[in-house]
mmCIF file with all atom_site columns, C-alpha atoms in Angstrom:
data_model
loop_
_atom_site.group_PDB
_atom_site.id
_atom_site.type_symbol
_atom_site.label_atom_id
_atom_site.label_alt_id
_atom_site.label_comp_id
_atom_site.label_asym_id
_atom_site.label_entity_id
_atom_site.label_seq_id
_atom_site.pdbx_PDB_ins_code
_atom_site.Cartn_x
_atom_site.Cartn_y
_atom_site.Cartn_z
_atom_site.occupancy
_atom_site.B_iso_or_equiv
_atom_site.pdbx_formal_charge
_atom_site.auth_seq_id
_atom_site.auth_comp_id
_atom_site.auth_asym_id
_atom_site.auth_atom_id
_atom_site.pdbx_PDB_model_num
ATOM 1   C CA . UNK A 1 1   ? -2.956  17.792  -0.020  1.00 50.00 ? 287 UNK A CA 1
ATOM 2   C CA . UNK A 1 2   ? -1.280  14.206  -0.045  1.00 61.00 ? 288 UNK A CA 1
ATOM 3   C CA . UNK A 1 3   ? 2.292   14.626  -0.388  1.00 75.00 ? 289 UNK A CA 1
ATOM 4   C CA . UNK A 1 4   ? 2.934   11.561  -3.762  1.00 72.00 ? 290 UNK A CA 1
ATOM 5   C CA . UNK A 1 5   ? 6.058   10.038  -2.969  1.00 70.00 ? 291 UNK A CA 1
ATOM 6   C CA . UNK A 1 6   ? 8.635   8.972   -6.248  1.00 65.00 ? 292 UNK A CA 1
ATOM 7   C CA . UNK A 1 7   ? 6.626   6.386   -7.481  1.00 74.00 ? 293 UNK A CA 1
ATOM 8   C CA . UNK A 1 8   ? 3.243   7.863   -7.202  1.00 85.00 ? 294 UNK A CA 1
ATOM 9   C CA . UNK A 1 9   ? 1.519   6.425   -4.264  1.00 92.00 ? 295 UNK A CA 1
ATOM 10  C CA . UNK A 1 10  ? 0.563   8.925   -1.663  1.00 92.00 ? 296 UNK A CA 1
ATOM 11  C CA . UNK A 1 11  ? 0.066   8.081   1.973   1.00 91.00 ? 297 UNK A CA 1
ATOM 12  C CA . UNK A 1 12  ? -3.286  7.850   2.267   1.00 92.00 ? 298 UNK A CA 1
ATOM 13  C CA . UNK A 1 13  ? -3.113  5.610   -0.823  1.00 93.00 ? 299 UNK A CA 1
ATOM 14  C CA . UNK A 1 14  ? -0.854  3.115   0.374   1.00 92.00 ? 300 UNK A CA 1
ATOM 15  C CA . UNK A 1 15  ? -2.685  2.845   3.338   1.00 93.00 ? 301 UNK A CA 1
ATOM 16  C CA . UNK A 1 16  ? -6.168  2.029   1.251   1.00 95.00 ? 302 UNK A CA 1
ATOM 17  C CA . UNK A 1 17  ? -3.441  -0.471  -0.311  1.00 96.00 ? 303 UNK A CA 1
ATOM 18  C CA . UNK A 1 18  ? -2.603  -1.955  2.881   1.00 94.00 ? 304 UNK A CA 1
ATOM 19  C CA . UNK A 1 19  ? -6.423  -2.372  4.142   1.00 95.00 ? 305 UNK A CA 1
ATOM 20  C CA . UNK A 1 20  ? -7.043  -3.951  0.563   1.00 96.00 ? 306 UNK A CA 1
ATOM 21  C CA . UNK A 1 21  ? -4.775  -6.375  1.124   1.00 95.00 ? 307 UNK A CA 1
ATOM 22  C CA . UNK A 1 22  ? -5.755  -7.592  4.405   1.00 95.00 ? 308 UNK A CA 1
ATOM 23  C CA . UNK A 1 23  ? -9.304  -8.037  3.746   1.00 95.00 ? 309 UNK A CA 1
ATOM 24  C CA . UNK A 1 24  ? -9.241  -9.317  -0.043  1.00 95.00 ? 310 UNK A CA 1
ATOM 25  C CA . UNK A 1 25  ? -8.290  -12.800 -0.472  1.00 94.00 ? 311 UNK A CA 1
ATOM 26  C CA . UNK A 1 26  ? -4.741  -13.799 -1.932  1.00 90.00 ? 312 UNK A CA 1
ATOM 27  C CA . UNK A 1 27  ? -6.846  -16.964 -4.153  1.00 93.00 ? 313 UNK A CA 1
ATOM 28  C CA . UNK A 1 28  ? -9.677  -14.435 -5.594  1.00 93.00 ? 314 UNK A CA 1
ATOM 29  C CA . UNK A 1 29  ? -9.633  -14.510 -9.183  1.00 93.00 ? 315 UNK A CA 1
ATOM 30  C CA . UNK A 1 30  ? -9.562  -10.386 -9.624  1.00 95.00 ? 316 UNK A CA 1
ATOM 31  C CA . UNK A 1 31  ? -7.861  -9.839  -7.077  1.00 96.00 ? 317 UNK A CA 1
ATOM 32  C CA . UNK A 1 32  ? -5.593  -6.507  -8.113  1.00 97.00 ? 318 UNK A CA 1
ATOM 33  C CA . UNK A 1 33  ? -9.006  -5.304  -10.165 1.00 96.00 ? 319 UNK A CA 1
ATOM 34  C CA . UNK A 1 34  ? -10.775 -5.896  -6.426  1.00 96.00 ? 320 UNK A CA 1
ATOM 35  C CA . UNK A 1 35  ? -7.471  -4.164  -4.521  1.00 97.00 ? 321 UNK A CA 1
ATOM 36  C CA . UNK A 1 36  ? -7.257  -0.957  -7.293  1.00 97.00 ? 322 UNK A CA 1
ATOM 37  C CA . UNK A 1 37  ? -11.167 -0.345  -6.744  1.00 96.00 ? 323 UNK A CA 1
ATOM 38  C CA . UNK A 1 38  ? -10.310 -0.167  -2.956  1.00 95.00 ? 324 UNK A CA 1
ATOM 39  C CA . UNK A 1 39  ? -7.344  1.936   -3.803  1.00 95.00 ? 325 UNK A CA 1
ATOM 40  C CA . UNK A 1 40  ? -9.050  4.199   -5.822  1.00 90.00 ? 326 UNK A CA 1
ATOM 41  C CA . UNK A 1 41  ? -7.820  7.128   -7.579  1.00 81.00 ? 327 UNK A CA 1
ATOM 42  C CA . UNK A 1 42  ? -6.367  6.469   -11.161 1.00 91.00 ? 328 UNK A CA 1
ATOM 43  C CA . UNK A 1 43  ? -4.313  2.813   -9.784  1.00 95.00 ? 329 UNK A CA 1
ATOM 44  C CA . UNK A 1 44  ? -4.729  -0.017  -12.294 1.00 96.00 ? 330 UNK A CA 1
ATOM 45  C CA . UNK A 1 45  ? -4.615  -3.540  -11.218 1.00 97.00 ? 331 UNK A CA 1
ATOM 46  C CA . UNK A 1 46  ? -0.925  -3.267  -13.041 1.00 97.00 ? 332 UNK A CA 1
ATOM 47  C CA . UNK A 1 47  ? -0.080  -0.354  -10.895 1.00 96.00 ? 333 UNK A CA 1
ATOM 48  C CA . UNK A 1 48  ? -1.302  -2.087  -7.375  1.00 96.00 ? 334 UNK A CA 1
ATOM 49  C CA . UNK A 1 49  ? 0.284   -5.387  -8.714  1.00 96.00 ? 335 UNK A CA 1
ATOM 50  C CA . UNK A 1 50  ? 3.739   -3.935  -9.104  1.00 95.00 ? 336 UNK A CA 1
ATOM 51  C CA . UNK A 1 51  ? 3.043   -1.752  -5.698  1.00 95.00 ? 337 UNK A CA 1
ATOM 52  C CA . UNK A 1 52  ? 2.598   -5.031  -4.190  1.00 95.00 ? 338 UNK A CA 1
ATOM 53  C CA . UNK A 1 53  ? 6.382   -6.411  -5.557  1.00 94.00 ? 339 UNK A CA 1
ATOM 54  C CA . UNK A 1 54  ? 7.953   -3.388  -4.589  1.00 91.00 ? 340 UNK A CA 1
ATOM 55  C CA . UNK A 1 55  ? 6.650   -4.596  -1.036  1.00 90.00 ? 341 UNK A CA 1
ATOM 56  C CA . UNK A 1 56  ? 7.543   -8.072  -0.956  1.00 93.00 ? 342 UNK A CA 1
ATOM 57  C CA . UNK A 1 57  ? 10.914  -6.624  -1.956  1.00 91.00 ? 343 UNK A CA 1
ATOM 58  C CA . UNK A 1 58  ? 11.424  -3.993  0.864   1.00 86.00 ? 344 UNK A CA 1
ATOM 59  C CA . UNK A 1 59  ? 9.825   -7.340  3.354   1.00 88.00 ? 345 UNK A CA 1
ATOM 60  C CA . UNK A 1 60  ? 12.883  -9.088  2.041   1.00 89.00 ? 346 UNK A CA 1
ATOM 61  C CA . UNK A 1 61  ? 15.171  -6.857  2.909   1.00 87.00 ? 347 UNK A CA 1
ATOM 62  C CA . UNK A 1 62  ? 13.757  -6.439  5.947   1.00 85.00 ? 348 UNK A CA 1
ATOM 63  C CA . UNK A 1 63  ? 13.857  -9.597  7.444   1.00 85.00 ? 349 UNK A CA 1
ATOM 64  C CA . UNK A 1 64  ? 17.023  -10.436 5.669   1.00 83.00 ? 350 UNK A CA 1
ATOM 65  C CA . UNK A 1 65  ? 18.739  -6.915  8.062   1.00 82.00 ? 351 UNK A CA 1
ATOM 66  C CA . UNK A 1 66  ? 19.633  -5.398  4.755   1.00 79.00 ? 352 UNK A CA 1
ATOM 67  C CA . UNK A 1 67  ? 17.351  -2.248  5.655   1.00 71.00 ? 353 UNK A CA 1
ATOM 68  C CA . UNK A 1 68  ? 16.564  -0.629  7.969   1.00 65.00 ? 354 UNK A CA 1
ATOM 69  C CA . UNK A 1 69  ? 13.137  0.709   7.950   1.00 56.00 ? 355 UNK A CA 1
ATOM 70  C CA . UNK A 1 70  ? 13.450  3.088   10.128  1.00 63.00 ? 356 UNK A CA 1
ATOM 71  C CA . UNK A 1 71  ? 14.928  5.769   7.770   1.00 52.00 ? 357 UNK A CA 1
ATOM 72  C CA . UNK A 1 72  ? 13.298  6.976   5.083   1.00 51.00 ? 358 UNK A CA 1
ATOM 73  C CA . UNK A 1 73  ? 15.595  8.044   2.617   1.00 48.00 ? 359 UNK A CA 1
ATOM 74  C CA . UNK A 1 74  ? 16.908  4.326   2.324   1.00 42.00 ? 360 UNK A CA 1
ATOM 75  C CA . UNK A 1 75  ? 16.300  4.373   -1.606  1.00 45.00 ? 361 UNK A CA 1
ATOM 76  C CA . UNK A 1 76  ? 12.920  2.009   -1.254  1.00 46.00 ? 362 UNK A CA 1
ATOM 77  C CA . UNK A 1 77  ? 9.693   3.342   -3.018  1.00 50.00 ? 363 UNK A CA 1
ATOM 78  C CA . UNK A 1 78  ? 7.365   1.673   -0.576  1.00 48.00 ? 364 UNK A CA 1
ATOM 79  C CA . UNK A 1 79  ? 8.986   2.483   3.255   1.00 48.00 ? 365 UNK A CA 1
ATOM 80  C CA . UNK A 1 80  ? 7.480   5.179   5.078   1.00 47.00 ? 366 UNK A CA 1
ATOM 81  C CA . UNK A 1 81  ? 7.763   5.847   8.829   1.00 46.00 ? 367 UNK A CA 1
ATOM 82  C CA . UNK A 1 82  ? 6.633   9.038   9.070   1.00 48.00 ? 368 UNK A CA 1
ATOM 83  C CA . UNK A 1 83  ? 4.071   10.372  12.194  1.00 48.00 ? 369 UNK A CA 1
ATOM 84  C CA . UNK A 1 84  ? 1.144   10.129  9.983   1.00 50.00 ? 370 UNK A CA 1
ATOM 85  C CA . UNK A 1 85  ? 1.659   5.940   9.925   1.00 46.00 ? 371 UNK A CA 1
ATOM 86  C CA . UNK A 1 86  ? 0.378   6.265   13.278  1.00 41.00 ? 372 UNK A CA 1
ATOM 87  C CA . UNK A 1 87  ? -2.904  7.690   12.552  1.00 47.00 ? 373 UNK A CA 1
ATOM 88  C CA . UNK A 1 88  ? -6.123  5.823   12.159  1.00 47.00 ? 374 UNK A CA 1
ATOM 89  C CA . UNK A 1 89  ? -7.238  4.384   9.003   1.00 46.00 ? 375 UNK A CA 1
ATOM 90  C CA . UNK A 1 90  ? -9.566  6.626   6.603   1.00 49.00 ? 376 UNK A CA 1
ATOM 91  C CA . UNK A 1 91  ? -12.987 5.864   7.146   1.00 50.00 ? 377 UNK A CA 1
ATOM 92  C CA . UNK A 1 92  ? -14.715 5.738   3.742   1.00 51.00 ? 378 UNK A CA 1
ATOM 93  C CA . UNK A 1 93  ? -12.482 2.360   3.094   1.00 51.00 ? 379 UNK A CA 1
ATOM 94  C CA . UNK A 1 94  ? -14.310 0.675   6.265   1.00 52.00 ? 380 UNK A CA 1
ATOM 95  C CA . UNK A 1 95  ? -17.388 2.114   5.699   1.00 55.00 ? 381 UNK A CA 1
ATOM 96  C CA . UNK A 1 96  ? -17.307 0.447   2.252   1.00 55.00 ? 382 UNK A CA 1
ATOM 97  C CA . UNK A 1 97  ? -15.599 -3.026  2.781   1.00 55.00 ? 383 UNK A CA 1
ATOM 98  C CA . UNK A 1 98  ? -18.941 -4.728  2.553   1.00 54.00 ? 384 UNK A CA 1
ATOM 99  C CA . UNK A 1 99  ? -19.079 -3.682  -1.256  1.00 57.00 ? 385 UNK A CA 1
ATOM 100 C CA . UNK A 1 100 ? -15.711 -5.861  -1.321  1.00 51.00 ? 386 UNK A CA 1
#
C-alpha cells in the first residue's frame, strides 16, 4: 500500500498531482475540479488547491536557499526525495489524458 504522508497525499497521488498540473491549463475555468478528477481518490478541488500552495511555498524556499530539498524530514508537507521519485509515471493517468 501507498505510504500517506502528514497531510494526506500519498506518493502516487502527488505524482497524478504533478502530471495534472503540467497538462491542464493554469487559465481553464475548473481548473482544480479538472486537476482533483486526475488526482482521483477522495481530493476535492479545495484539497488539490491548497496542495498546490503548499508547493509554491516549498518552490519559494527553494529558490530562495532556505531548504534544502534534499532531506526529507525538513518540516515541508509536499518534499519528497525518496527512490520511488525516480520511477516512471503510473500509466492509467496517460492512458486517460485525452478525457482531460
Amino acid at each position: 500500500m501507498d505510504e500517506v504522508t502528514a497531510d494526506g497525499w500519498s506518493w502516487e497521488e502527488n505524482k497524478l498531482f504533478e502530471m495534472a498540473l503540467a497538462v491542464v491549463d493554469y487559465a481553464k475555468p475548473n481548473r482544480w475540479e479538472t486537476v482533483a478528477a486526475m488526482v482521483g481518490g477522495n481530493k476535492s478541488a479545495d484539497d488539490v488547491f491548497s496542495h498546490y500552495v503548499l508547493l509554491l511555498k516549498d518552490l519559494e524556499l527553494i529558490e530562495a536557499g532556505k531548504l534544502d530539498h534534499k532531506f526529507t524530514d525538513c518540516g515541508t508537507s509536499y518534499i519528497s526525495e525518496k527512490e520511488e521519485d525516480h520511477k516512471y509515471l503510473p500509466l492509467p493517468l496517460m492512458q486517460n489524458l485525452h478525457l482531460f
